[in-house]
Coordinates of C-alpha atoms in Angstrom, one line a residue:
M16 CA -26.9 1.6 -15.2
T17 CA -24.9 -0.9 -13.1
N18 CA -23.7 -2.7 -16.2
S19 CA -21.9 0.4 -17.4
V20 CA -19.6 0.5 -14.5
N21 CA -16.3 -1.3 -14.8
L22 CA -15.6 -2.3 -11.2
R23 CA -11.9 -2.9 -11.7
A24 CA -11.6 0.6 -13.3
V25 CA -13.2 2.0 -10.1
V26 CA -10.6 0.1 -8.0
L27 CA -7.8 1.3 -10.2
D28 CA -8.9 4.9 -9.7
I29 CA -9.0 4.4 -5.9
L30 CA -5.5 2.9 -5.9
M31 CA -4.1 5.7 -8.0
E32 CA -5.6 8.3 -5.7
I33 CA -4.0 6.6 -2.7
N34 CA -0.6 5.7 -4.2
E35 CA 0.1 8.7 -6.4
H36 CA -1.8 11.5 -4.6
H37 CA -1.4 10.2 -1.1
G38 CA -5.1 10.1 -0.4
F39 CA -6.2 8.4 2.9
S40 CA -7.4 5.0 1.9
H41 CA -10.5 5.0 4.1
L42 CA -11.6 8.4 2.8
V43 CA -10.9 7.7 -0.8
L44 CA -12.8 4.4 -0.6
N45 CA -15.7 5.9 1.2
Q46 CA -16.0 8.7 -1.4
A47 CA -16.0 6.1 -4.2
L48 CA -18.6 3.9 -2.4
L49 CA -20.8 7.0 -1.9
K50 CA -20.5 7.9 -5.6
Y51 CA -21.5 4.3 -6.6
Q52 CA -24.0 3.8 -3.9
Y53 CA -26.5 2.6 -6.5
L54 CA -24.5 -0.5 -7.2
D55 CA -25.5 -3.9 -5.7
K56 CA -24.1 -4.7 -2.3
S57 CA -22.0 -7.5 -3.9
Q58 CA -20.5 -5.1 -6.4
R59 CA -19.6 -2.6 -3.7
G60 CA -18.2 -5.5 -1.7
F61 CA -15.9 -6.4 -4.7
I62 CA -14.7 -2.8 -4.9
T63 CA -14.0 -2.7 -1.2
R64 CA -12.3 -6.0 -0.9
V65 CA -9.9 -5.6 -3.9
A66 CA -9.1 -1.9 -3.1
Q67 CA -8.4 -2.6 0.6
G68 CA -6.7 -5.9 0.0
T69 CA -4.4 -4.5 -2.6
V70 CA -3.3 -1.7 -0.3
E71 CA -3.0 -4.0 2.7
K72 CA -0.9 -6.6 0.8
K73 CA 1.2 -4.3 -1.3
I74 CA 4.6 -5.5 -0.1
Q75 CA 3.7 -9.2 -0.6
L76 CA 2.2 -8.4 -4.0
D77 CA 5.3 -6.5 -5.2
Y78 CA 7.5 -9.3 -3.9
C79 CA 5.5 -11.8 -6.0
I80 CA 5.5 -9.7 -9.1
N81 CA 9.3 -9.2 -8.9
Q82 CA 9.8 -13.0 -9.1
F83 CA 8.0 -13.2 -12.5
S84 CA 8.7 -9.8 -14.1
K85 CA 11.9 -8.8 -15.9
T86 CA 11.1 -5.2 -15.0
P87 CA 11.2 -4.5 -11.3
V88 CA 7.8 -3.4 -10.0
N89 CA 9.1 0.0 -8.8
K90 CA 10.3 0.7 -12.4
C91 CA 6.8 0.2 -13.9
K92 CA 4.5 3.0 -14.8
P93 CA 2.3 3.8 -11.8
V94 CA -0.9 2.7 -13.7
I95 CA 0.7 -0.6 -14.7
R96 CA 2.0 -1.2 -11.2
C97 CA -1.5 -0.7 -9.8
I98 CA -3.1 -3.0 -12.4
L99 CA -0.6 -5.7 -11.7
E100 CA -1.0 -5.4 -7.9
M101 CA -4.8 -5.6 -8.0
A102 CA -4.7 -8.5 -10.4
V103 CA -2.2 -10.4 -8.3
Y104 CA -4.3 -9.8 -5.2
Q105 CA -7.2 -11.4 -7.0
L106 CA -5.0 -14.4 -8.1
L107 CA -3.7 -14.9 -4.5
Y108 CA -6.8 -14.2 -2.4
M109 CA -10.0 -14.5 -4.6
E110 CA -10.1 -18.1 -5.8
N111 CA -13.7 -17.7 -6.9
I112 CA -12.6 -15.5 -9.8
P113 CA -11.3 -17.5 -12.8
Q114 CA -7.6 -16.7 -13.4
S115 CA -8.3 -16.1 -17.1
A116 CA -10.8 -13.4 -16.2
V117 CA -8.3 -11.7 -13.9
C118 CA -5.6 -11.7 -16.6
N119 CA -7.9 -10.6 -19.4
E120 CA -9.5 -7.8 -17.5
A121 CA -6.1 -6.5 -16.4
V122 CA -5.0 -6.3 -20.0
K123 CA -8.2 -4.6 -21.1
L124 CA -7.7 -2.0 -18.3
A125 CA -4.1 -1.3 -19.4
V126 CA -5.3 -0.7 -23.0
K127 CA -8.2 1.5 -21.9
R128 CA -5.7 3.6 -19.9
G129 CA -3.5 4.2 -22.9
F130 CA -0.9 1.6 -22.4
S131 CA -1.7 -0.7 -25.4
P132 CA 2.0 -1.3 -26.1
L133 CA 2.4 -2.9 -22.6
R134 CA -0.6 -5.3 -23.0
G135 CA 1.8 -8.2 -23.8
F136 CA 3.9 -7.4 -20.7
V137 CA 0.9 -7.3 -18.4
N138 CA -0.5 -10.5 -19.9
G139 CA 2.8 -12.4 -19.7
V140 CA 3.6 -11.4 -16.1
L141 CA 0.1 -12.3 -14.8
R142 CA -0.2 -15.6 -16.7
N143 CA 3.2 -16.6 -15.4
I144 CA 2.2 -15.8 -11.9
A145 CA -1.1 -17.6 -12.3
R146 CA 0.7 -20.8 -13.4
G147 CA 3.4 -20.4 -10.7
L148 CA 1.3 -19.6 -7.6
D149 CA 2.6 -22.8 -5.9
D150 CA 6.2 -22.0 -6.8
I151 CA 6.5 -18.5 -5.3
K152 CA 9.5 -18.5 -2.9
Y153 CA 9.1 -16.5 0.3
P154 CA 11.9 -15.6 2.7
D155 CA 13.0 -18.5 5.0
E156 CA 11.0 -18.3 8.2
K157 CA 13.8 -19.7 10.3
K158 CA 16.8 -17.9 8.7
E159 CA 15.1 -14.5 8.2
P160 CA 12.1 -14.5 10.6
Y161 CA 11.4 -10.8 10.5
R162 CA 11.9 -10.6 6.7
Y163 CA 9.5 -13.4 6.4
L164 CA 6.9 -11.5 8.6
S165 CA 7.5 -8.4 6.5
V166 CA 6.5 -10.2 3.3
K167 CA 3.8 -12.4 4.7
Y168 CA 2.0 -9.6 6.4
S169 CA 3.2 -6.7 4.1
M170 CA 4.6 -4.8 7.1
P171 CA 7.7 -2.6 6.5
E172 CA 10.7 -4.0 8.3
W173 CA 11.5 -0.8 10.1
I174 CA 8.2 -1.0 11.9
L175 CA 9.0 -4.6 13.0
D176 CA 12.4 -3.4 14.2
L177 CA 10.6 -0.7 16.2
W178 CA 8.3 -3.2 17.8
K179 CA 11.2 -5.6 18.5
K180 CA 12.4 -3.2 21.1
T181 CA 9.2 -3.7 23.2
Y182 CA 7.6 -7.0 22.2
D183 CA 8.7 -10.6 21.6
F184 CA 8.3 -12.4 18.3
E185 CA 5.1 -14.2 19.3
T186 CA 3.4 -10.9 20.4
I187 CA 4.4 -9.3 17.1
V188 CA 2.9 -12.2 15.2
D189 CA -0.3 -11.7 17.3
I190 CA -0.4 -8.0 16.4
L191 CA 0.0 -8.8 12.7
E192 CA -2.7 -11.4 12.8
G193 CA -4.9 -8.9 14.6
F194 CA -4.5 -6.5 11.7
S195 CA -5.3 -9.3 9.2
Q196 CA -8.7 -10.0 10.7
D197 CA -11.9 -8.8 9.0
K198 CA -12.9 -5.6 10.7
K199 CA -16.2 -5.5 12.5
T200 CA -18.4 -2.5 12.9
Y201 CA -19.2 -1.4 16.4
I202 CA -21.7 1.2 17.7
R203 CA -21.9 3.3 20.9
C204 CA -25.6 3.6 21.8
N205 CA -27.0 7.1 22.3
T206 CA -28.3 6.5 25.8
S207 CA -29.6 10.1 26.1
L208 CA -32.4 9.0 23.7
K209 CA -33.1 5.3 24.3
T210 CA -31.7 2.4 26.4
P211 CA -29.3 0.0 24.7
E212 CA -32.0 -2.7 24.7
E213 CA -34.5 -0.4 23.0
I214 CA -31.9 0.5 20.4
R215 CA -31.2 -3.2 19.8
K216 CA -34.8 -3.9 19.1
V217 CA -35.0 -1.0 16.6
L218 CA -31.9 -2.3 14.8
E219 CA -33.2 -5.9 14.7
A220 CA -36.5 -4.6 13.3
E221 CA -34.5 -3.0 10.5
G222 CA -33.0 -6.4 9.7
V223 CA -29.6 -5.6 11.3
Y224 CA -27.5 -8.3 13.0
V225 CA -26.8 -7.2 16.6
K226 CA -24.4 -8.7 19.2
G227 CA -23.1 -7.4 22.5
A228 CA -19.5 -6.2 22.6
A229 CA -16.6 -6.4 25.0
G230 CA -18.6 -6.2 28.2
L231 CA -19.8 -2.6 27.5
S232 CA -23.5 -2.4 28.2
Y233 CA -23.9 0.4 25.6
A234 CA -21.9 -1.2 22.8
Y235 CA -22.9 -3.5 20.0
E236 CA -21.3 -5.2 17.1
I237 CA -23.6 -4.8 14.0
G238 CA -23.7 -6.3 10.5
G239 CA -26.0 -7.5 7.8
Y240 CA -27.1 -4.0 6.7
D241 CA -26.7 -2.7 3.1
Y242 CA -25.9 1.0 3.6
L243 CA -25.7 2.2 7.2
A244 CA -26.5 5.9 6.5
D245 CA -29.8 4.8 5.0
L246 CA -31.1 3.2 8.2
D247 CA -33.7 5.3 10.0
S248 CA -32.0 4.4 13.3
F249 CA -28.8 6.0 12.1
K250 CA -30.6 9.1 10.8
E251 CA -32.4 9.4 14.1
G252 CA -29.1 9.5 16.0
L253 CA -29.6 6.3 18.0
Y254 CA -25.9 5.5 17.9
Q255 CA -22.5 6.5 16.6
I256 CA -19.9 4.3 14.9
Q257 CA -17.0 3.9 17.3
D258 CA -14.2 1.3 17.8
I259 CA -14.2 -0.7 21.0
S260 CA -10.7 0.5 21.9
S261 CA -11.9 4.1 21.6
M262 CA -14.9 3.4 23.9
K263 CA -12.6 1.9 26.5
A264 CA -10.6 5.1 26.5
G265 CA -13.9 7.0 27.2
E266 CA -14.6 4.6 30.1
I267 CA -11.3 5.5 31.7
A268 CA -12.1 9.2 31.5
N269 CA -15.5 8.6 33.0
P270 CA -16.6 12.2 33.7
G271 CA -19.2 12.9 36.4
F272 CA -22.6 14.6 35.7
S273 CA -21.3 18.0 36.7
D274 CA -17.7 17.9 35.3
Y275 CA -16.2 20.4 32.8
V276 CA -14.4 18.4 30.1
I277 CA -12.1 19.8 27.4
D278 CA -11.4 17.6 24.4
V279 CA -8.5 19.3 22.8
C280 CA -8.1 17.4 19.5
A281 CA -11.7 16.2 19.2
A282 CA -12.5 15.6 15.5
P283 CA -14.6 13.7 14.4
G284 CA -16.0 13.8 17.9
G285 CA -16.2 10.3 19.1
K286 CA -14.6 10.9 22.5
S287 CA -16.5 14.1 23.1
V288 CA -19.8 12.2 22.5
Q289 CA -18.6 9.4 24.7
A290 CA -17.8 11.8 27.5
A291 CA -21.1 13.6 27.1
L292 CA -23.1 10.4 27.2
K293 CA -21.2 9.2 30.2
M294 CA -22.4 12.3 32.0
Y295 CA -26.0 11.3 31.2
E296 CA -25.4 7.8 32.4
N297 CA -23.7 8.9 35.6
A298 CA -26.4 11.4 36.2
A299 CA -29.1 8.8 35.8
A300 CA -27.3 6.5 38.2
S301 CA -27.1 9.2 40.8
G302 CA -30.7 10.5 40.3
K303 CA -29.3 13.9 39.2
A304 CA -29.6 16.2 36.2
V305 CA -26.6 16.8 33.9
T306 CA -25.0 20.1 34.6
G307 CA -21.6 19.4 33.1
K308 CA -20.3 20.3 29.7
V309 CA -17.8 19.0 27.1
D310 CA -15.8 21.7 25.3
S311 CA -15.0 20.0 22.0
R312 CA -12.2 21.6 20.0
D313 CA -10.1 21.1 16.9
V314 CA -7.8 23.1 14.7
S315 CA -10.0 23.9 11.6
D316 CA -13.5 24.7 10.5
Y317 CA -13.5 21.5 8.5
K318 CA -12.7 19.4 11.6
L319 CA -15.2 21.3 13.7
G320 CA -17.8 20.6 11.0
L321 CA -17.2 16.8 11.5
I322 CA -17.8 17.2 15.2
E323 CA -20.9 19.3 14.7
Q324 CA -22.4 16.8 12.2
N325 CA -22.2 14.1 14.8
I326 CA -23.6 16.2 17.6
E327 CA -26.5 17.4 15.5
R328 CA -27.4 13.9 14.3
L329 CA -27.2 12.5 17.9
G330 CA -29.1 15.4 19.4
I331 CA -26.6 15.9 22.3
S332 CA -27.0 19.2 24.1
N333 CA -24.1 19.2 26.6
I334 CA -21.3 19.7 24.0
D335 CA -19.9 23.1 22.9
T336 CA -17.6 23.4 19.9
K337 CA -14.8 25.8 19.2
V338 CA -12.1 26.1 16.5
W339 CA -8.8 26.2 18.5
D340 CA -5.2 25.2 17.8
A341 CA -4.2 22.9 20.7
T342 CA -0.6 24.3 20.7
V343 CA -2.0 27.8 21.6
L344 CA -2.9 28.4 25.2
D345 CA -6.5 29.5 25.9
E346 CA -6.0 31.7 29.0
K347 CA -9.7 31.6 29.8
C348 CA -9.5 27.9 30.5
V349 CA -6.4 27.7 32.7
G350 CA -7.1 25.7 35.9
R351 CA -10.8 25.2 35.1
A352 CA -11.2 21.6 33.7
D353 CA -12.0 18.6 35.7
I354 CA -10.8 16.4 32.8
V355 CA -8.8 17.2 29.7
I356 CA -9.0 14.6 27.0
A357 CA -5.8 14.7 24.9
D358 CA -6.3 12.1 22.1
L359 CA -3.5 13.5 20.1
P360 CA -2.3 13.3 16.5
C361 CA -0.1 10.2 16.3
S362 CA 1.5 7.7 13.9
G363 CA -1.7 5.5 13.9
L364 CA 0.3 2.2 14.0
G365 CA -2.4 0.6 16.1
I366 CA -5.1 1.0 13.5
I367 CA -3.2 -0.3 10.4
G368 CA -5.9 -3.0 10.1
R369 CA -8.5 -0.4 9.3
K370 CA -6.3 2.1 7.5
P371 CA -3.5 0.0 5.8
D372 CA -1.9 2.9 3.9
I373 CA -0.6 4.2 7.3
K374 CA 2.2 1.7 7.3
Y375 CA 3.6 3.0 4.0
Q376 CA 3.3 6.7 4.8
A377 CA 4.9 6.5 8.2
S378 CA 8.7 6.8 8.8
I379 CA 11.1 7.1 11.8
E380 CA 11.5 10.8 11.0
K381 CA 7.7 11.4 11.0
L382 CA 7.4 9.5 14.3
E383 CA 10.0 11.8 15.9
E384 CA 8.2 14.9 14.6
L385 CA 5.0 13.6 16.1
V386 CA 6.5 13.1 19.5
N387 CA 7.7 16.8 19.4
L388 CA 4.2 17.9 18.4
Q389 CA 2.6 15.8 21.1
R390 CA 4.8 17.3 23.8
K391 CA 4.2 20.8 22.5
I392 CA 0.4 20.2 22.8
L393 CA 0.7 18.5 26.2
G394 CA 2.9 21.3 27.4
T395 CA 0.1 23.6 26.7
V396 CA -3.2 21.8 27.6
Y397 CA -2.1 20.4 30.9
K398 CA -2.5 24.0 32.2
Y399 CA -6.3 23.6 31.8
V400 CA -6.5 20.9 34.4
K401 CA -7.5 22.1 37.9
K402 CA -5.6 20.8 40.9
G403 CA -6.8 17.2 41.6
G404 CA -8.2 17.0 38.1
Y405 CA -7.3 14.6 35.4
L406 CA -5.5 14.5 32.1
V407 CA -6.5 11.5 29.9
Y408 CA -3.7 11.0 27.3
S409 CA -4.4 8.6 24.5
T410 CA -3.2 7.6 21.1
C411 CA -4.1 4.9 18.5
T412 CA -0.5 3.7 18.1
I413 CA 1.9 1.0 19.2
N414 CA 5.0 3.0 19.8
K415 CA 6.7 3.5 23.2
A416 CA 8.1 6.9 22.4
E417 CA 4.6 8.3 21.6
N418 CA 2.9 6.4 24.5
E419 CA 4.7 5.4 27.7
D420 CA 7.5 7.8 27.3
N421 CA 5.2 10.7 26.8
A422 CA 3.1 9.7 29.8
D423 CA 6.2 9.4 31.9
W424 CA 7.3 12.9 30.7
I425 CA 3.9 14.4 31.7
C426 CA 4.4 13.0 35.2
E427 CA 8.0 14.0 35.5
E428 CA 7.8 17.4 34.0
L429 CA 4.3 18.7 34.3
G430 CA 3.3 17.8 37.9
F431 CA 1.0 14.8 37.4
E432 CA 0.9 11.3 38.8
K433 CA -0.4 8.0 37.4
C434 CA -3.9 6.7 38.2
G435 CA -3.3 3.0 37.9
N436 CA -1.2 1.4 35.2
Y437 CA -1.0 2.7 31.6
I438 CA -3.1 0.7 29.3
Q439 CA -1.7 -0.5 25.9
M440 CA -4.3 -2.4 24.0
L441 CA -2.9 -4.4 21.1
P442 CA -4.7 -5.4 17.9
S443 CA -6.4 -8.8 18.5
K444 CA -8.3 -11.4 16.7
E445 CA -11.4 -10.4 18.7
E446 CA -12.4 -6.7 19.1
Y447 CA -9.4 -4.4 19.8
D448 CA -7.4 -2.0 17.7
G449 CA -4.0 -0.8 19.0
F450 CA -4.7 1.9 21.5
F451 CA -2.9 3.5 24.4
V452 CA -4.5 5.3 27.4
A453 CA -3.0 7.0 30.5
K454 CA -5.1 8.6 33.1
L455 CA -3.0 11.1 35.1
R456 CA -4.0 13.2 38.1
K457 CA -2.7 16.7 38.7
K458 CA -1.0 16.9 42.0

């Protein structure tokens, strides 16, 4: 069965869905991998690497193609453009694949997709690039430093211009390098079922590589598995997949065993689960029973379904779910919450390393719209916080207008005060994504 699957055709379908139908790269890729789950791990790895790499390096790939093609890449048919981009990615970044194979397979793919008249064009461009890899001219790093970064890291220049207002050149390079690192998988142990050490032993017995992560006793980096959802430990709900930065935000919220917590934009439920488990851990440390609850909400049945899938698999009983639009006031909750978690819709500029299509779909106009939405939500949900309670505002972006400016606005306009400094985590070569957290106390 596996021999009948053209792996490059699968990649092409993924790229077309992302580029032409604006599908989210991580969702489109996951759907494809689920469909072709029966393929060998190495074959699924090829699909993942070429699809993700082509999206991630799109600006650089187009820059290279334009040096060797008489037809500008943005004038090419969408299918041809995708075929060229994925082939050039292989030429630049996958030296173990013969150049002749890359070129030949690209031509075959163009023919199979009904573009036989363009086979010569595809073949000519790719063979010229293959011969001229060492002659590709990039922007001058000294004369045009940010243009150079834009091409080298495939980052739109307007995003670099945005970051220039807050960070120096070296910090921006570190951010870009952080995005470029291979992304690790982290888990948050379900401490309501077993201790982290017990979970570690279960994973190792399943042949999974396990390593402690970022000083969090309940967090591990894992690897070496074939298909995570097939592991008994996953099915039994011994952990959830969660980024370290997201776990850190949960640490800052740190609800007590009797607290009432409202998570207003909760899907897929990671922070709700983190809050619920922190209640268990704080209860155990105090010798008490958990009496608190997490009220986990989002705007649609679909999003609520994602939360409930997680809760059911993990077997957590102190989370209630509710479909609710965060911009609409729930009168029953005014002044009741010990903690409101507001991890709001944002531009996502901090997680580009995991979801590279974000950088092509974002724009200044969309960022401004998001700030307005964020303040509309914040101007509603702050009312749920009781006096002396806390609002934990977080995003997964690197944008002062969505982060520090919004947190300052909450303090100045809504009657809150800072609890310590704001935390802006930046993408790093180690464990972090870009994440912002502000813990604010209601006066």
